[in-house]
XYZ file of N, CA and C in Angstrom:
450
model
N -203.191 38.969 -88.221
C -202.137 37.980 -88.156
C -201.979 37.304 -89.390
N -200.434 37.720 -89.857
C -200.250 36.683 -91.068
C -200.286 35.798 -91.529
N -200.791 35.631 -92.793
C -201.239 33.644 -92.933
C -200.279 33.188 -93.084
N -200.010 31.848 -93.444
C -199.348 30.767 -92.786
C -198.490 30.799 -94.449
N -199.132 30.788 -95.119
C -198.203 31.260 -96.634
C -196.752 31.878 -96.535
N -195.961 31.166 -97.118
C -194.693 31.700 -97.070
C -194.247 33.204 -97.582
N -193.995 34.028 -96.844
C -193.665 35.352 -97.164
C -192.424 35.767 -97.823
N -192.481 36.228 -98.617
C -191.198 36.561 -99.010
C -190.842 37.880 -98.829
N -189.246 38.139 -98.744
C -188.283 38.846 -98.370
C -188.412 40.431 -98.894
N -188.295 41.080 -98.490
C -188.309 42.401 -99.993
C -187.085 41.781 -100.848
N -187.170 42.677 -102.142
C -186.392 42.319 -102.987
C -184.415 42.553 -102.684
N -184.691 44.348 -102.019
C -183.871 44.507 -101.450
C -182.707 43.877 -100.263
N -183.728 43.030 -99.732
C -182.819 42.560 -98.730
C -181.568 41.897 -99.046
N -181.656 40.913 -99.755
C -180.203 40.766 -100.381
C -179.150 41.048 -100.700
N -179.308 41.823 -101.807
C -178.186 42.741 -101.974
C -178.022 43.833 -101.080
N -178.977 44.468 -99.819
C -178.295 44.884 -98.651
C -177.633 43.491 -97.473
N -177.506 42.703 -97.683
C -176.681 41.933 -96.493
C -175.540 41.583 -97.420
N -175.756 41.763 -98.887
C -174.269 41.422 -99.492
C -173.406 42.589 -99.467
N -173.828 43.780 -99.419
C -173.051 45.074 -99.077
C -172.923 45.320 -97.452
N -173.601 44.719 -96.678
C -173.077 44.936 -95.974
C -171.514 43.382 -95.357
N -171.823 42.508 -95.868
C -170.822 41.703 -95.833
C -169.666 42.437 -96.549
N -169.864 42.956 -97.887
C -168.414 43.626 -98.289
C -167.964 44.655 -97.220
N -168.611 45.365 -96.828
C -168.315 46.478 -95.630
C -167.205 45.582 -94.683
N -168.111 45.130 -93.824
C -167.537 43.817 -93.141
C -166.531 43.515 -93.172
N -165.965 43.150 -94.519
C -164.992 42.498 -94.817
C -163.407 43.267 -94.970
N -163.976 44.671 -94.852
C -162.999 45.835 -95.118
C -163.258 46.604 -93.963
N -163.386 46.405 -93.213
C -162.920 46.903 -92.122
C -164.306 47.616 -91.368
N -164.705 47.904 -92.407
C -166.574 48.660 -91.408
C -167.722 47.520 -91.006
N -168.228 48.382 -90.482
C -169.453 47.174 -90.090
C -168.884 46.155 -89.069
N -167.770 45.921 -88.406
C -166.925 45.120 -87.368
C -167.727 44.228 -86.228
N -168.758 45.020 -86.140
C -169.831 44.868 -84.734
C -170.892 43.630 -85.529
N -170.923 43.379 -86.660
C -171.953 43.200 -87.146
C -172.040 41.172 -87.309
N -172.894 40.869 -86.371
C -172.587 39.243 -86.557
C -173.263 38.772 -87.454
N -171.811 37.668 -88.095
C -172.269 37.286 -89.536
C -172.554 35.672 -89.072
N -173.670 34.771 -89.353
C -173.432 33.342 -89.399
C -172.887 32.702 -90.615
N -172.318 31.403 -90.866
C -171.861 30.755 -91.569
C -172.476 29.249 -91.380
N -173.001 28.894 -92.438
C -173.475 27.360 -92.312
C -173.643 26.892 -93.872
N -173.397 25.379 -94.059
C -173.266 25.077 -95.299
C -174.557 25.068 -96.334
N -174.668 25.650 -97.437
C -175.618 25.444 -98.080
C -176.038 23.751 -98.200
N -177.764 24.097 -97.851
C -178.245 22.859 -98.092
C -177.860 22.395 -99.179
N -177.766 22.404 -100.339
C -177.699 22.006 -101.624
C -176.250 22.160 -102.232
N -175.704 23.456 -101.912
C -174.411 23.068 -102.459
C -173.281 22.907 -101.668
N -173.438 22.923 -100.007
C -172.072 22.258 -99.386
C -171.677 23.736 -99.204
N -170.798 24.784 -99.431
C -170.286 25.774 -100.032
C -170.766 26.947 -98.669
N -169.928 27.490 -98.010
C -170.284 28.108 -96.340
C -171.018 29.263 -97.560
N -172.304 29.572 -96.631
C -173.021 30.620 -96.902
C -173.075 31.615 -95.575
N -172.973 32.910 -95.829
C -172.581 33.850 -94.715
C -173.973 34.679 -94.906
N -174.536 35.065 -93.534
C -175.947 35.798 -93.670
C -175.238 36.793 -92.426
N -175.958 38.157 -92.708
C -175.612 38.833 -91.040
C -176.935 38.606 -90.387
N -177.176 38.805 -89.378
C -178.192 38.415 -88.397
C -178.394 39.322 -87.044
N -179.080 39.552 -86.726
C -179.116 40.231 -85.411
C -179.159 38.851 -84.398
N -178.980 39.018 -83.444
C -178.625 38.343 -82.058
C -179.362 39.315 -80.789
N -180.287 38.430 -80.378
C -180.734 39.194 -78.844
C -180.418 38.385 -77.742
N -180.106 38.926 -76.688
C -179.807 38.175 -75.784
C -181.109 38.243 -74.776
N -181.338 36.874 -74.167
C -182.418 36.922 -73.175
C -182.219 35.980 -72.281
N -182.038 35.969 -70.606
C -182.183 35.632 -69.804
C -180.824 34.764 -69.766
N -179.424 35.699 -70.012
C -178.265 34.993 -70.275
C -178.093 34.031 -71.170
N -178.641 33.830 -72.356
C -178.714 33.508 -73.685
C -178.915 33.952 -74.849
N -178.317 33.614 -75.844
C -178.073 34.337 -77.011
C -178.999 33.539 -78.031
N -179.833 34.245 -78.661
C -180.811 33.894 -80.243
C -180.683 34.146 -81.315
N -181.307 33.657 -82.266
C -181.859 34.546 -83.716
C -183.178 33.950 -84.115
N -183.090 34.628 -84.652
C -185.080 34.962 -85.072
C -185.053 34.949 -86.412
N -185.689 33.776 -87.217
C -185.988 32.960 -88.422
C -187.052 34.816 -88.780
N -186.470 35.603 -89.255
C -186.886 36.566 -89.589
C -188.437 36.722 -90.166
N -188.299 35.469 -91.315
C -189.214 35.178 -92.417
C -189.449 33.984 -92.318
N -190.523 33.404 -92.390
C -191.004 31.625 -92.478
C -190.565 31.172 -93.822
N -189.256 29.998 -93.226
C -188.660 29.370 -94.830
C -187.586 30.064 -95.378
N -186.768 31.104 -94.453
C -185.866 31.693 -94.702
C -184.693 30.963 -95.438
N -183.963 31.054 -96.191
C -182.560 29.879 -96.479
C -181.684 29.960 -95.051
N -181.539 30.758 -94.597
C -180.431 30.961 -93.538
C -180.969 29.617 -92.436
N -182.109 29.743 -92.142
C -182.578 28.932 -91.476
C -183.063 27.436 -91.759
N -183.347 27.078 -93.228
C -183.096 26.046 -93.938
C -181.942 25.096 -94.178
N -181.081 26.043 -93.839
C -179.476 25.414 -93.724
C -179.460 25.153 -92.557
N -179.516 25.716 -91.736
C -178.901 25.303 -90.049
C -179.893 24.125 -89.927
N -180.955 24.008 -90.711
C -181.739 22.511 -89.926
C -181.240 21.591 -91.117
N -180.778 21.500 -91.789
C -180.326 20.538 -93.169
C -178.949 20.449 -92.168
N -178.283 21.080 -91.842
C -176.650 21.188 -91.078
C -176.785 20.496 -89.335
N -178.229 20.309 -89.514
C -178.402 19.363 -88.320
C -178.048 20.590 -86.884
N -178.157 22.070 -86.985
C -177.593 23.399 -86.066
C -175.814 23.703 -86.248
N -175.438 22.852 -86.950
C -173.689 23.368 -86.779
C -173.588 24.391 -87.490
N -173.001 25.373 -87.349
C -172.915 26.394 -88.034
C -171.261 27.421 -86.969
N -171.404 27.892 -87.367
C -170.282 28.822 -87.249
C -170.703 30.726 -86.829
N -170.392 31.167 -85.896
C -170.994 32.868 -86.096
C -169.501 33.627 -86.417
N -169.297 34.594 -86.949
C -168.482 35.571 -87.056
C -168.834 36.906 -86.092
N -167.871 37.329 -85.238
C -168.155 38.560 -84.767
C -167.081 39.297 -84.418
N -166.660 40.914 -84.736
C -165.910 41.004 -84.962
C -164.125 40.374 -85.105
N -164.654 39.782 -86.288
C -163.520 38.888 -86.875
C -163.382 37.607 -86.169
N -163.766 37.284 -85.146
C -163.502 35.979 -84.403
C -164.606 34.917 -84.999
N -163.913 33.738 -85.342
C -165.367 32.916 -86.179
C -164.968 31.803 -84.834
N -166.160 31.337 -84.248
C -166.594 30.249 -83.425
C -167.598 29.281 -84.028
N -167.117 27.874 -83.707
C -168.452 26.694 -84.042
C -169.954 26.926 -82.718
N -170.386 27.316 -83.620
C -171.716 27.050 -82.780
C -172.821 26.000 -82.960
N -173.800 25.536 -82.169
C -174.321 24.814 -82.113
C -175.838 25.488 -82.097
N -177.306 25.747 -83.058
C -177.853 26.561 -83.082
C -179.174 25.044 -82.834
N -179.972 25.904 -81.560
C -181.074 24.444 -81.342
C -182.439 25.428 -81.442
N -183.278 24.653 -82.032
C -184.328 25.563 -82.418
C -185.258 25.066 -81.833
N -185.852 26.227 -80.349
C -186.726 25.666 -79.623
C -188.072 25.261 -80.114
N -189.006 24.537 -79.775
C -189.908 24.285 -79.712
C -191.473 25.184 -79.463
N -192.191 25.367 -79.971
C -193.261 27.223 -79.988
C -193.388 27.395 -78.810
N -193.537 26.542 -77.430
C -194.040 27.292 -76.719
C -192.616 27.835 -75.674
N -192.046 27.063 -76.119
C -190.192 27.412 -75.567
C -189.926 28.758 -75.964
N -190.345 29.508 -77.448
C -189.414 30.206 -78.211
C -190.542 31.218 -77.721
N -191.976 31.397 -77.236
C -192.643 32.570 -76.702
C -192.562 33.804 -75.846
N -191.401 33.178 -75.239
C -190.755 34.239 -74.169
C -190.120 35.090 -75.081
N -189.339 34.350 -75.999
C -187.995 35.403 -76.914
C -188.263 36.299 -77.733
N -190.049 35.426 -78.486
C -190.361 36.052 -79.009
C -190.733 37.040 -78.882
N -191.851 37.284 -77.574
C -192.297 38.710 -76.756
C -191.121 39.256 -76.731
N -189.896 39.334 -76.216
C -189.260 40.324 -75.585
C -188.425 40.690 -76.958
N -188.449 39.862 -78.180
C -187.625 40.305 -79.712
C -187.976 41.550 -80.132
N -189.076 42.373 -80.190
C -189.108 43.783 -80.006
C -188.005 44.811 -79.554
N -187.960 44.676 -78.349
C -186.981 45.110 -77.143
C -185.481 44.572 -77.859
N -185.126 43.452 -77.760
C -183.779 43.118 -78.257
C -183.250 43.089 -79.482
N -184.160 43.277 -80.418
C -183.848 43.327 -81.496
C -183.278 44.914 -82.190
N -183.666 45.833 -81.331
C -184.191 47.162 -82.417
C -184.848 47.830 -82.757
N -184.963 48.547 -83.646
C -186.152 48.822 -84.348
C -186.105 48.264 -85.394
N -185.354 48.429 -86.695
C -185.256 48.113 -87.893
C -185.501 46.584 -88.115
N -184.917 45.514 -87.422
C -185.364 44.186 -87.996
C -187.258 43.644 -87.737
N -187.634 44.477 -86.255
C -188.798 44.038 -85.860
C -189.935 44.972 -86.960
N -189.750 46.037 -87.487
C -190.325 47.190 -88.322
C -190.362 46.370 -89.637
N -188.970 45.520 -90.160
C -189.172 45.250 -91.612
C -190.251 43.845 -91.526
N -189.999 42.968 -90.015
C -191.151 42.051 -90.418
C -192.331 42.685 -90.220
N -193.076 43.380 -89.882
C -194.091 44.082 -89.801
C -194.522 44.713 -90.902
N -193.481 45.750 -92.105
C -193.500 46.142 -92.877
C -193.993 44.984 -94.166
N -193.108 43.756 -93.890
C -193.875 42.494 -94.812
C -194.578 41.499 -94.781
N -195.818 42.108 -93.277
C -196.915 41.382 -93.379
C -196.409 39.814 -92.391
N -195.513 39.682 -91.518
C -194.646 38.455 -90.991
C -195.680 38.481 -89.963
N -195.628 39.991 -89.053
C -195.986 40.255 -87.410
C -197.276 41.414 -88.298
N -198.029 41.721 -87.387
C -198.999 42.563 -87.552
C -198.712 43.944 -86.910
N -197.982 43.692 -85.848
C -197.526 45.151 -85.464
C -196.243 44.476 -84.489
N -195.204 45.656 -84.172
C -194.191 45.492 -83.759
C -194.632 45.719 -81.975
N -195.388 44.710 -81.420
C -195.396 44.512 -79.757
C -195.019 42.962 -79.594
N -194.821 42.687 -78.612
C -194.616 41.444 -77.823
C -196.022 40.439 -77.983
N -196.995 40.870 -78.353
C -198.214 39.729 -78.647
C -197.569 39.865 -79.968
N -198.113 40.130 -80.908
C -197.637 40.575 -81.932
C -196.514 39.403 -82.302
N -195.303 39.371 -82.146
C -194.145 38.372 -82.214
C -194.839 36.900 -81.527
N -194.924 36.840 -80.320
C -195.463 35.622 -79.611
C -196.344 35.264 -80.625
N -197.521 35.640 -81.453
C -198.156 34.956 -82.135
C -197.403 34.073 -83.637
N -196.138 34.755 -83.987
C -195.469 33.881 -84.705
C -195.056 32.626 -83.979
N -195.339 32.118 -83.099
C -194.486 31.047 -82.663
C -194.769 29.615 -83.479
N -193.899 29.188 -83.841
C -194.301 27.910 -85.072
C -194.268 28.243 -86.442
N -194.089 29.248 -86.273
C -193.925 29.723 -87.980
C -192.400 30.182 -88.721
N -192.231 30.962 -87.052
C -190.817 32.093 -87.495
C -189.622 30.951 -86.318
N -189.034 30.247 -86.817
C -187.647 29.714 -85.814
C -187.458 30.364 -85.129
N -187.042 30.466 -83.762
C -186.236 30.773 -82.804
C -184.977 29.812 -82.332
N -184.047 30.104 -82.598
C -182.686 29.263 -82.620
C -181.669 29.770 -81.651
N -181.397 28.828 -80.370
C -180.698 29.141 -79.698
C -179.219 29.044 -79.547
N -178.592 29.922 -79.471
C -176.749 30.049 -79.629
C -175.965 28.786 -78.979
N -175.715 27.860 -78.801
C -174.992 27.308 -77.766
C -173.355 26.922 -78.274
N -172.267 27.055 -77.732
C -170.955 26.866 -77.886
C -170.972 25.048 -78.013
N -170.181 25.094 -79.288
C -169.558 23.815 -79.712
C -168.204 23.306 -78.813
């Protein structure tokens, strides 16, 4: 299992996210969900492409790296954010689940998120493997946020 230290995302992740946002802005990657939340220091809107997982009729986001900027911004904004999907921006409230409530979502995450995100988390040392057990083990380290309408 990964240690409790902050795990640094790969150097290429932020430039890749910027490329995705650029492509989305010009009509490509329309399906890409983008979280919009005020920066905790600047207050300016920060856009982050993320994977949304649906579990038991609810939608969720997973903090793929402990201490991720977007998650810290969400916490500072008391969960108030916007979600842009297919050009439609909606106001949302993100509610961080307690670790024990997050476990079922985490166990399902490898199936919910496709292969790229979970594999990236394994390669970075966040999880020991791409299995339900390995993901459940990060409960309390990687936040799970339920997406609710505002």
